[in-house]
Amino acid sequence: MTGERGSGTLRTTAGGGTVTAGRTPPFRTTDVERARAWIADALSYPVMLDPLVAPEDFDFTTSAVRLGPVTVASVAYGTDVLSRSEGLGVAYHVNVPVGGQAVQSHRGEVFRATAAEGRVPVFEPTGALAGELDAEAEVLALSFDRHAVEAALEEFLEHPVRPLHFPGGLDLLNGRGRTLAALARTVAGELAEPSGLLDHPPVAASFADSLLTAMLYATPHQYREELADPATRTCPRPVKRAVDAMQADPAHPFTVRELARLAGVGPRSLQAGFKQHLETTPMAYLRRLRLERAHADLVRFGPAVSVTEVAGRWGFTHLGRFAAAYQSRYGRLPSQAHRG
């Protein structure tokens, strides 16, 4: 079985520690057992696979990336396949169809979906599940570590939570489900690049945080209404703690949850506090602070430093977006700042 490449380290989205992140090279096999073993290892998805039509055409192809507690994999089988599992144990799981048709069942509900219509189940760690994919089917398999999901939700709600249930499944074509699917497709697009943004730990950490947060807000679990409620506004002290942390190290790949932990409040309370006292959001404040530091460097050092160097120094990983934000703020391109 092929190994990982492009491994790095990123800050986990829950718990404050560090975890590895890395791609697996494209993997292909005509052996059902090797395919099953890959799925169990990469996606924490113990599964039985049965080719239904023309077993000799079985052609499992995949590539994947692990972003801390979230794994995204592109999966295709080359022939009609039935998959079965008695439970995932350590993960919540969503299959996003991008080609062909997938019929999936879980906890007594059956879901039929293509890339253009239908709903999909959110597989829970317990309970039998099954899926039937046709020969043209390709899915983006999203695996979310259950402990990270539940820890993140507890941070948002600021109280303990029970294991999640998702009755009715998820609409990936409308509303928040569409956003989750779009994020997954963006990550999958990076898999085709031999070396890309996902190889940079700050970018990988941001994608992991976005996918996990989108999963919590998009899926129909029992805490969804509570999660959508406005947060209680916080006092200025936690806001100042978050501001101090950002000012001390603007280039650090902060997320809202990390800032909330540093401030000693929940993420929604911190966001409400920033809106009330600073009339902005934590991430908008951080972007403004980074722009100010980059502007100061460009004016101070002039042509002695490159725009790319300065952008990277202050946490901007996309040069085009940096230039656009800089021009919007200062009325000129970063390269023009060299002239004072």
mmCIF file of N, CA and C in Angstrom, residues 24 36 42 49 57 65 67 73 128 155 173 188 198 213 219 264 287 295 297 304 322 326:
data_model
loop_
_atom_site.group_PDB
_atom_site.id
_atom_site.type_symbol
_atom_site.label_atom_id
_atom_site.label_comp_id
_atom_site.label_asym_id
_atom_site.label_seq_id
_atom_site.Cartn_x
_atom_site.Cartn_y
_atom_site.Cartn_z
ATOM 1 N N THR A 24 -1.976 11.250 0.898
ATOM 2 C CA THR A 24 -1.551 9.935 0.424
ATOM 3 C C THR A 24 -1.444 10.037 -1.087
ATOM 4 N N ARG A 36 -10.431 -2.632 0.535
ATOM 5 C CA ARG A 36 -11.076 -2.609 1.846
ATOM 6 C C ARG A 36 -10.108 -2.162 2.934
ATOM 7 N N ALA A 42 -7.370 4.531 6.045
ATOM 8 C CA ALA A 42 -7.355 5.964 5.764
ATOM 9 C C ALA A 42 -8.587 6.685 6.278
ATOM 10 N N LEU A 49 -16.710 -5.083 0.957
ATOM 11 C CA LEU A 49 -16.992 -4.658 -0.406
ATOM 12 C C LEU A 49 -17.367 -5.866 -1.265
ATOM 13 N N ASP A 57 -14.048 -6.120 -13.490
ATOM 14 C CA ASP A 57 -13.865 -4.704 -13.793
ATOM 15 C C ASP A 57 -13.606 -3.870 -12.540
ATOM 16 N N VAL A 65 -6.320 13.189 1.670
ATOM 17 C CA VAL A 65 -5.508 14.047 2.512
ATOM 18 C C VAL A 65 -6.107 14.036 3.917
ATOM 19 N N LEU A 67 -6.368 16.082 7.294
ATOM 20 C CA LEU A 67 -6.228 17.416 7.854
ATOM 21 C C LEU A 67 -6.578 17.337 9.338
ATOM 22 N N ALA A 73 -11.249 12.121 0.938
ATOM 23 C CA ALA A 73 -10.737 11.179 -0.057
ATOM 24 C C ALA A 73 -11.657 11.137 -1.263
ATOM 25 N N ALA A 128 -25.490 -0.122 11.877
ATOM 26 C CA ALA A 128 -25.123 -0.687 10.581
ATOM 27 C C ALA A 128 -25.411 0.313 9.465
ATOM 28 N N GLU A 155 -17.259 23.387 22.742
ATOM 29 C CA GLU A 155 -16.669 24.720 22.805
ATOM 30 C C GLU A 155 -17.658 25.774 22.329
ATOM 31 N N LEU A 173 -27.066 20.170 -1.975
ATOM 32 C CA LEU A 173 -27.233 21.074 -3.111
ATOM 33 C C LEU A 173 -27.790 22.428 -2.704
ATOM 34 N N ALA A 188 -10.558 18.572 -2.481
ATOM 35 C CA ALA A 188 -10.309 17.511 -3.461
ATOM 36 C C ALA A 188 -9.550 18.051 -4.664
ATOM 37 N N LEU A 198 -2.234 22.715 0.443
ATOM 38 C CA LEU A 198 -2.445 21.803 1.566
ATOM 39 C C LEU A 198 -1.138 21.351 2.200
ATOM 40 N N THR A 213 -16.238 22.944 11.266
ATOM 41 C CA THR A 213 -17.261 23.917 11.642
ATOM 42 C C THR A 213 -18.453 23.840 10.694
ATOM 43 N N THR A 219 -25.239 20.049 9.286
ATOM 44 C CA THR A 219 -25.923 18.777 9.479
ATOM 45 C C THR A 219 -27.085 18.908 10.462
ATOM 46 N N GLY A 264 -10.742 32.568 27.091
ATOM 47 C CA GLY A 264 -11.478 31.965 28.193
ATOM 48 C C GLY A 264 -12.983 31.989 28.025
ATOM 49 N N ARG A 287 -6.932 40.055 9.957
ATOM 50 C CA ARG A 287 -6.528 40.444 8.598
ATOM 51 C C ARG A 287 -6.087 41.908 8.551
ATOM 52 N N HIS A 295 2.149 46.527 5.440
ATOM 53 C CA HIS A 295 2.291 47.884 4.905
ATOM 54 C C HIS A 295 3.503 48.572 5.518
ATOM 55 N N ASP A 297 6.205 47.223 6.701
ATOM 56 C CA ASP A 297 7.439 46.633 6.172
ATOM 57 C C ASP A 297 7.716 47.112 4.755
ATOM 58 N N ALA A 304 14.180 46.709 -1.046
ATOM 59 C CA ALA A 304 15.073 45.725 -0.427
ATOM 60 C C ALA A 304 14.341 44.428 -0.080
ATOM 61 N N PHE A 322 -3.824 38.839 -1.221
ATOM 62 C CA PHE A 322 -3.115 39.847 -0.449
ATOM 63 C C PHE A 322 -3.085 41.170 -1.201
ATOM 64 N N TYR A 326 -4.814 44.569 0.055
ATOM 65 C CA TYR A 326 -3.934 45.722 0.277
ATOM 66 C C TYR A 326 -4.426 46.932 -0.521
#
